[in-house]
JSON list of C-alpha atoms and ligand atoms in Angstrom, two decimals:
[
{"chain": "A", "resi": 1, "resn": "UNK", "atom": "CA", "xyz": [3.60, 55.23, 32.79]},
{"chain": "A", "resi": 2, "resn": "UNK", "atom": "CA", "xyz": [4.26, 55.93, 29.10]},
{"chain": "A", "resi": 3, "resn": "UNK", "atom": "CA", "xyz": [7.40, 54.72, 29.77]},
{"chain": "A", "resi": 4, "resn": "UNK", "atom": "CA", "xyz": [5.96, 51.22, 31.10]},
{"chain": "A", "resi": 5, "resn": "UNK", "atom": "CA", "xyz": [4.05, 50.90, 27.75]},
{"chain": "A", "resi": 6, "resn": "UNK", "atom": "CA", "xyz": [6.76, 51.20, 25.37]},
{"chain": "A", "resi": 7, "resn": "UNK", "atom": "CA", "xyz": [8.67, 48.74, 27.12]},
{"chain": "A", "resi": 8, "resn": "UNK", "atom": "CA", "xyz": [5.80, 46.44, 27.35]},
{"chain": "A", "resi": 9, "resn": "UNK", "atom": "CA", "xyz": [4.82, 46.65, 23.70]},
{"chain": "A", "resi": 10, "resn": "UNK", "atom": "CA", "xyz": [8.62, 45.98, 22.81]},
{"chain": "A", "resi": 11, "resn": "UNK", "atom": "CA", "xyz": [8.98, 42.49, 24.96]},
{"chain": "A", "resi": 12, "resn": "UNK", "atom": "CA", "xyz": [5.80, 41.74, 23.31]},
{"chain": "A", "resi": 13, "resn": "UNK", "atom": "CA", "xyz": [7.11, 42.42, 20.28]},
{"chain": "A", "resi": 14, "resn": "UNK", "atom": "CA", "xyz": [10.10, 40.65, 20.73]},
{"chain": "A", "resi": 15, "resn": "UNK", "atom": "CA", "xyz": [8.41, 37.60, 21.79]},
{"chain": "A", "resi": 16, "resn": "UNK", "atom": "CA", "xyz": [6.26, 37.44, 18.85]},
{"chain": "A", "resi": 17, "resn": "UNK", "atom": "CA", "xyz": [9.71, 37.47, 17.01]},
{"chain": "A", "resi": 18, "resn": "UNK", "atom": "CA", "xyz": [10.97, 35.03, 18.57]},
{"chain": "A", "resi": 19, "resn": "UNK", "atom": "CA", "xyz": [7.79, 32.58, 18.22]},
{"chain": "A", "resi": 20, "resn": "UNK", "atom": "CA", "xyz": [7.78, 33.30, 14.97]},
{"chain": "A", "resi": 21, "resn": "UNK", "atom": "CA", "xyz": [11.37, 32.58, 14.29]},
{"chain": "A", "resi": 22, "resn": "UNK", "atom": "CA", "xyz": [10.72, 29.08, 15.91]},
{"chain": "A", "resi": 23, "resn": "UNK", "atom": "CA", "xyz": [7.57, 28.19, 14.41]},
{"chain": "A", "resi": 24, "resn": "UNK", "atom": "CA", "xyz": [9.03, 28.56, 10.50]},
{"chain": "A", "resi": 25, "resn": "UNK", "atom": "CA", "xyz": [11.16, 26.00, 11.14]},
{"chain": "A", "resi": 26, "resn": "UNK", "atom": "CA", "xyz": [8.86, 23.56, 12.68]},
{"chain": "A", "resi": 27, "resn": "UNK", "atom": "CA", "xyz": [5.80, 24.70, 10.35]},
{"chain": "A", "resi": 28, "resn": "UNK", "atom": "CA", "xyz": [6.46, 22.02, 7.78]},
{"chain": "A", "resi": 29, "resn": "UNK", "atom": "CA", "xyz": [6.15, 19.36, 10.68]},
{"chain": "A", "resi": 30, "resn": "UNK", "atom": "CA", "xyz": [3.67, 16.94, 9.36]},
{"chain": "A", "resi": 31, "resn": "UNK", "atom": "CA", "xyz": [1.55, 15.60, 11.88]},
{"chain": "A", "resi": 32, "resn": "UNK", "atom": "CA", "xyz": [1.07, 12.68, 10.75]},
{"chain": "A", "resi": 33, "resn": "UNK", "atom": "CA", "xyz": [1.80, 9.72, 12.99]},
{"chain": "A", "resi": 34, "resn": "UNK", "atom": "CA", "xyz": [5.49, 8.41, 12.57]},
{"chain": "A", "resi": 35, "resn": "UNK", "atom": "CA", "xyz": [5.48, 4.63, 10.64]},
{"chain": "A", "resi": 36, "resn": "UNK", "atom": "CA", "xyz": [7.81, 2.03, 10.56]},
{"chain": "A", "resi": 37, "resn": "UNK", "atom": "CA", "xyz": [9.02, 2.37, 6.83]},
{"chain": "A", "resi": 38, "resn": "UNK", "atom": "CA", "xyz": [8.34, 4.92, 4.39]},
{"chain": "A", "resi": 39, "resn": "UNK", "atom": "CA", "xyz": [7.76, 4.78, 0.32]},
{"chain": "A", "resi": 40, "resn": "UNK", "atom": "CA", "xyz": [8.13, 7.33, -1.88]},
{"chain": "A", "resi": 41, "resn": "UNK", "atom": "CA", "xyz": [7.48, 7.13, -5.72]},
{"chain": "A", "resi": 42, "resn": "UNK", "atom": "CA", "xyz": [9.22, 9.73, -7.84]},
{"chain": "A", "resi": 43, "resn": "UNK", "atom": "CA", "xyz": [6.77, 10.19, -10.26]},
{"chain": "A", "resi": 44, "resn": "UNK", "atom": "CA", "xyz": [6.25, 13.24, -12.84]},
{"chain": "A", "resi": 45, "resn": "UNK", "atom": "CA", "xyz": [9.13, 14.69, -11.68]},
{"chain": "A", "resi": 46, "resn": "UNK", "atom": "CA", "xyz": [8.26, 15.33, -8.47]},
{"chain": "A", "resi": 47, "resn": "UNK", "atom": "CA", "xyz": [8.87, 13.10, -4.84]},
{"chain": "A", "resi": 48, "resn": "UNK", "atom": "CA", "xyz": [5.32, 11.41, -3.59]},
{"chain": "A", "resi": 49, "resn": "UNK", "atom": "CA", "xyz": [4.24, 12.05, -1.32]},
{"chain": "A", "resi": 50, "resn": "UNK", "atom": "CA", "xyz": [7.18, 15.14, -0.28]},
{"chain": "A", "resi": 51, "resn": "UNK", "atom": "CA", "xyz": [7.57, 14.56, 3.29]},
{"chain": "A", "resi": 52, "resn": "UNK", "atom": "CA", "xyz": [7.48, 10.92, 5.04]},
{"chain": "A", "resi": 53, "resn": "UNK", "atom": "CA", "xyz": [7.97, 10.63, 8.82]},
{"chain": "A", "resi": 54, "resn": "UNK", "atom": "CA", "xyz": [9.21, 7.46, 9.96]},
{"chain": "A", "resi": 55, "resn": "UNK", "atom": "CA", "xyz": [10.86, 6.67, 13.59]},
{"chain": "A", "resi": 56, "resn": "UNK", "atom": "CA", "xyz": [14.98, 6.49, 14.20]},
{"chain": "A", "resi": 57, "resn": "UNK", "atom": "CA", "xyz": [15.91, 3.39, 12.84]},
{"chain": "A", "resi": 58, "resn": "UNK", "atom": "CA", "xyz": [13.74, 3.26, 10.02]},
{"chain": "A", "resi": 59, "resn": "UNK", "atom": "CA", "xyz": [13.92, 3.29, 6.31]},
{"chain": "A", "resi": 60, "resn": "UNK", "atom": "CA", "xyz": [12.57, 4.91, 3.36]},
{"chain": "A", "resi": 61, "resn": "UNK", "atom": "CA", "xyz": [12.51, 3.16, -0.10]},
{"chain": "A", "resi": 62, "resn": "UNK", "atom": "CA", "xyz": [13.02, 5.75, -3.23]},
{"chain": "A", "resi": 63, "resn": "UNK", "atom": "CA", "xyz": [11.44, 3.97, -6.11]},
{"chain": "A", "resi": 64, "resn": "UNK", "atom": "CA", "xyz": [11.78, 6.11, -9.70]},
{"chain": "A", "resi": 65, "resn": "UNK", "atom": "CA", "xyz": [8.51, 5.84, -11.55]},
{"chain": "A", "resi": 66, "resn": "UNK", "atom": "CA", "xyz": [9.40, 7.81, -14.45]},
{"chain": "A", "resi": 67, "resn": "UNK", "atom": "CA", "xyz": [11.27, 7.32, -17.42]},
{"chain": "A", "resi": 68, "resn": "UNK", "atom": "CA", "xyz": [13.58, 10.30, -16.65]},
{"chain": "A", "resi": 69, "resn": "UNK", "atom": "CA", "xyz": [16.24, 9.52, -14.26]},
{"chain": "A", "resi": 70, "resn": "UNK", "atom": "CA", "xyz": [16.54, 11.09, -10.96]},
{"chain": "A", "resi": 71, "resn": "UNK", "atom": "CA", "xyz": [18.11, 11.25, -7.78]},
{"chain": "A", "resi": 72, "resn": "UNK", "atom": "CA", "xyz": [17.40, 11.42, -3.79]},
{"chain": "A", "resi": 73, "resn": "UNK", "atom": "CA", "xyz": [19.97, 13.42, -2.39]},
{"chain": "A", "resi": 74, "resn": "UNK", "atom": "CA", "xyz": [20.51, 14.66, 1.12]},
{"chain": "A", "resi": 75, "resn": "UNK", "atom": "CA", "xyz": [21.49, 18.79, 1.75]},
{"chain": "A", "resi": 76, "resn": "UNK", "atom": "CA", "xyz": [23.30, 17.49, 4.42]},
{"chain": "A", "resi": 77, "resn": "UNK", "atom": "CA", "xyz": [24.83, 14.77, 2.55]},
{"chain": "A", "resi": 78, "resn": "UNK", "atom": "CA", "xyz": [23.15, 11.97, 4.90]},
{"chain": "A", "resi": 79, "resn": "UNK", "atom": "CA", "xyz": [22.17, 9.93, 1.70]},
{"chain": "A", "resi": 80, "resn": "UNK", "atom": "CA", "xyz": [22.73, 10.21, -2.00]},
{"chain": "A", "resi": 81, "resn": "UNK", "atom": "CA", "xyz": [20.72, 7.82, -4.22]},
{"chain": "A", "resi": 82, "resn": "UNK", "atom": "CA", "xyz": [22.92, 8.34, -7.05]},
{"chain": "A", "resi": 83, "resn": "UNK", "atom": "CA", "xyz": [21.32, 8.72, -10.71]},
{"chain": "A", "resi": 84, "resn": "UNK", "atom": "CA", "xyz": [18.06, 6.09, -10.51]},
{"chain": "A", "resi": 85, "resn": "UNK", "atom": "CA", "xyz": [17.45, 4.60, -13.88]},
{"chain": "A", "resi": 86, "resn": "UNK", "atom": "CA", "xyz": [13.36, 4.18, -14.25]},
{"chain": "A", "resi": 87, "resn": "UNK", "atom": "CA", "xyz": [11.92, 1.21, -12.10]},
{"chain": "A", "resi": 88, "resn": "UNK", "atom": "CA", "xyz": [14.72, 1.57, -9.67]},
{"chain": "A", "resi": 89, "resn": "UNK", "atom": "CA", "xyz": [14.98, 1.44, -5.94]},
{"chain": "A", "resi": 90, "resn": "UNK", "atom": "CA", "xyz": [17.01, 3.36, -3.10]},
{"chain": "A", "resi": 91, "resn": "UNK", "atom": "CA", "xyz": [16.79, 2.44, 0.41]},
{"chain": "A", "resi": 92, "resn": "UNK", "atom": "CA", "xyz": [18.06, 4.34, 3.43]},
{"chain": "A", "resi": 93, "resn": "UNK", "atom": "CA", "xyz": [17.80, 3.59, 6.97]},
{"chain": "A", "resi": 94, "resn": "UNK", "atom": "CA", "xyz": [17.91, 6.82, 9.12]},
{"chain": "A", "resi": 95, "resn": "UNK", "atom": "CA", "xyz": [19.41, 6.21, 12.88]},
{"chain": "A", "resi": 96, "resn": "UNK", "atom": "CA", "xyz": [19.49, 9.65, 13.78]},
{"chain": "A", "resi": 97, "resn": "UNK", "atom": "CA", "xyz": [16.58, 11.77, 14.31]},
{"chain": "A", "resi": 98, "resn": "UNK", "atom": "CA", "xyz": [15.99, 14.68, 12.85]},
{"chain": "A", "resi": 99, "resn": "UNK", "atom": "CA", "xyz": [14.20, 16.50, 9.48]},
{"chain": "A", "resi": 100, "resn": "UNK", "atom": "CA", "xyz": [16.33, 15.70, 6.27]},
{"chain": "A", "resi": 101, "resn": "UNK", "atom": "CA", "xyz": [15.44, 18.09, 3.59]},
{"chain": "A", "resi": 102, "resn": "UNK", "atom": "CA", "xyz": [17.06, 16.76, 0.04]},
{"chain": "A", "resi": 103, "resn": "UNK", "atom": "CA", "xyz": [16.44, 17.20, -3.45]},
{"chain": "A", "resi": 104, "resn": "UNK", "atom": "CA", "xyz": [17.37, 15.96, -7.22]},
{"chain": "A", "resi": 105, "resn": "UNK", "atom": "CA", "xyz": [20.59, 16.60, -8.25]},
{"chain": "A", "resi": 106, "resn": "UNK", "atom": "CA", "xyz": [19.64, 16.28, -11.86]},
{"chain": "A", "resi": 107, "resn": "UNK", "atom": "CA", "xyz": [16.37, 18.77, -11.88]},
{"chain": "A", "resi": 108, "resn": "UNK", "atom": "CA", "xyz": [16.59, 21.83, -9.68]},
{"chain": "A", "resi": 109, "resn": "UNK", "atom": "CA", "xyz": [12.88, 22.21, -9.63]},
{"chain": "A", "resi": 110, "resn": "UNK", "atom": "CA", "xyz": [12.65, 18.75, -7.66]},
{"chain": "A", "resi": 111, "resn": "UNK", "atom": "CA", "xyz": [13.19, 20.47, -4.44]},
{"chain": "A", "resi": 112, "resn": "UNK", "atom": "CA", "xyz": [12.15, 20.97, -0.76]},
{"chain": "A", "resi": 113, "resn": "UNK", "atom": "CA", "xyz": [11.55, 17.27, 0.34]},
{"chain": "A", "resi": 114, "resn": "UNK", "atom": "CA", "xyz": [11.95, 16.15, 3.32]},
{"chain": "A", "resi": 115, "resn": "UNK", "atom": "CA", "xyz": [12.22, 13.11, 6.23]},
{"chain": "A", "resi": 116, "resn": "UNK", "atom": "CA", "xyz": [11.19, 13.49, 9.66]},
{"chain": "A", "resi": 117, "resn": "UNK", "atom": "CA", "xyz": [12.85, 11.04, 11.64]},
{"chain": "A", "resi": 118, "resn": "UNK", "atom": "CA", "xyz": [11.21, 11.00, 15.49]},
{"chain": "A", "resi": 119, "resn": "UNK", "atom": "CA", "xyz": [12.68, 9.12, 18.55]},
{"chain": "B", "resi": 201, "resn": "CU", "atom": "CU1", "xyz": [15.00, 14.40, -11.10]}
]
């Protein structure tokens, strides 16, 4: 019987691993409904708003608000602005789904943004 219990309390253990393990990836979900294009200003050095989710086949447009320059760059090298002088534009159209996480190349603290793209 005591037997029974330990190896009860360690599949429930392990299952609470494993849901956990699953939901930190899919935490920063936003559940916001998917649109048809996406915006995003950079703007005081920071990406507005930091996650967009748009459906496969969509685009986002990158516009740099500030007089630094900056850049929109994929980790997974999916899209690369390049460097955006102030007042300009970067479009991308996504055609496969999935959550893009990408940064600025040029300031390290301009980090964790991200594109859900949903079928
Ligand atoms: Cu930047």
């Amino acid at each position: 019987m005591k037997k029974q219990l330990i190896y009860l309390s360690l599949i429930v253990f392990a299952g609470i691993l494993v849901m956990y393990g699953c939901s930190s990836n899919k935490a920063k979900v936003n559940p916001t409904p998917s649109s048809p294009a996406a915006t995003v200003s950079i703007q005081n050095f920071a990406f507005d708003p930091a996650t967009v989710t748009i459906k496969v086949g969509s685009s986002v447009t990158w516009t740099n608000m500030d007089t630094a320059p900056h850049t929109a760059t994929d980790l997974g090298n999916a899209f690369d602005s390049g460097s955006l002088a102030t007042g300009k534009t970067f479009n991308f159209t996504f055609n496969a789904a999935g959550t893009y996480t990408y940064h600025c190349l040029i300031h390290s603290m301009m980090k964790n943004a991200t594109v859900i793209v949903t079928n």
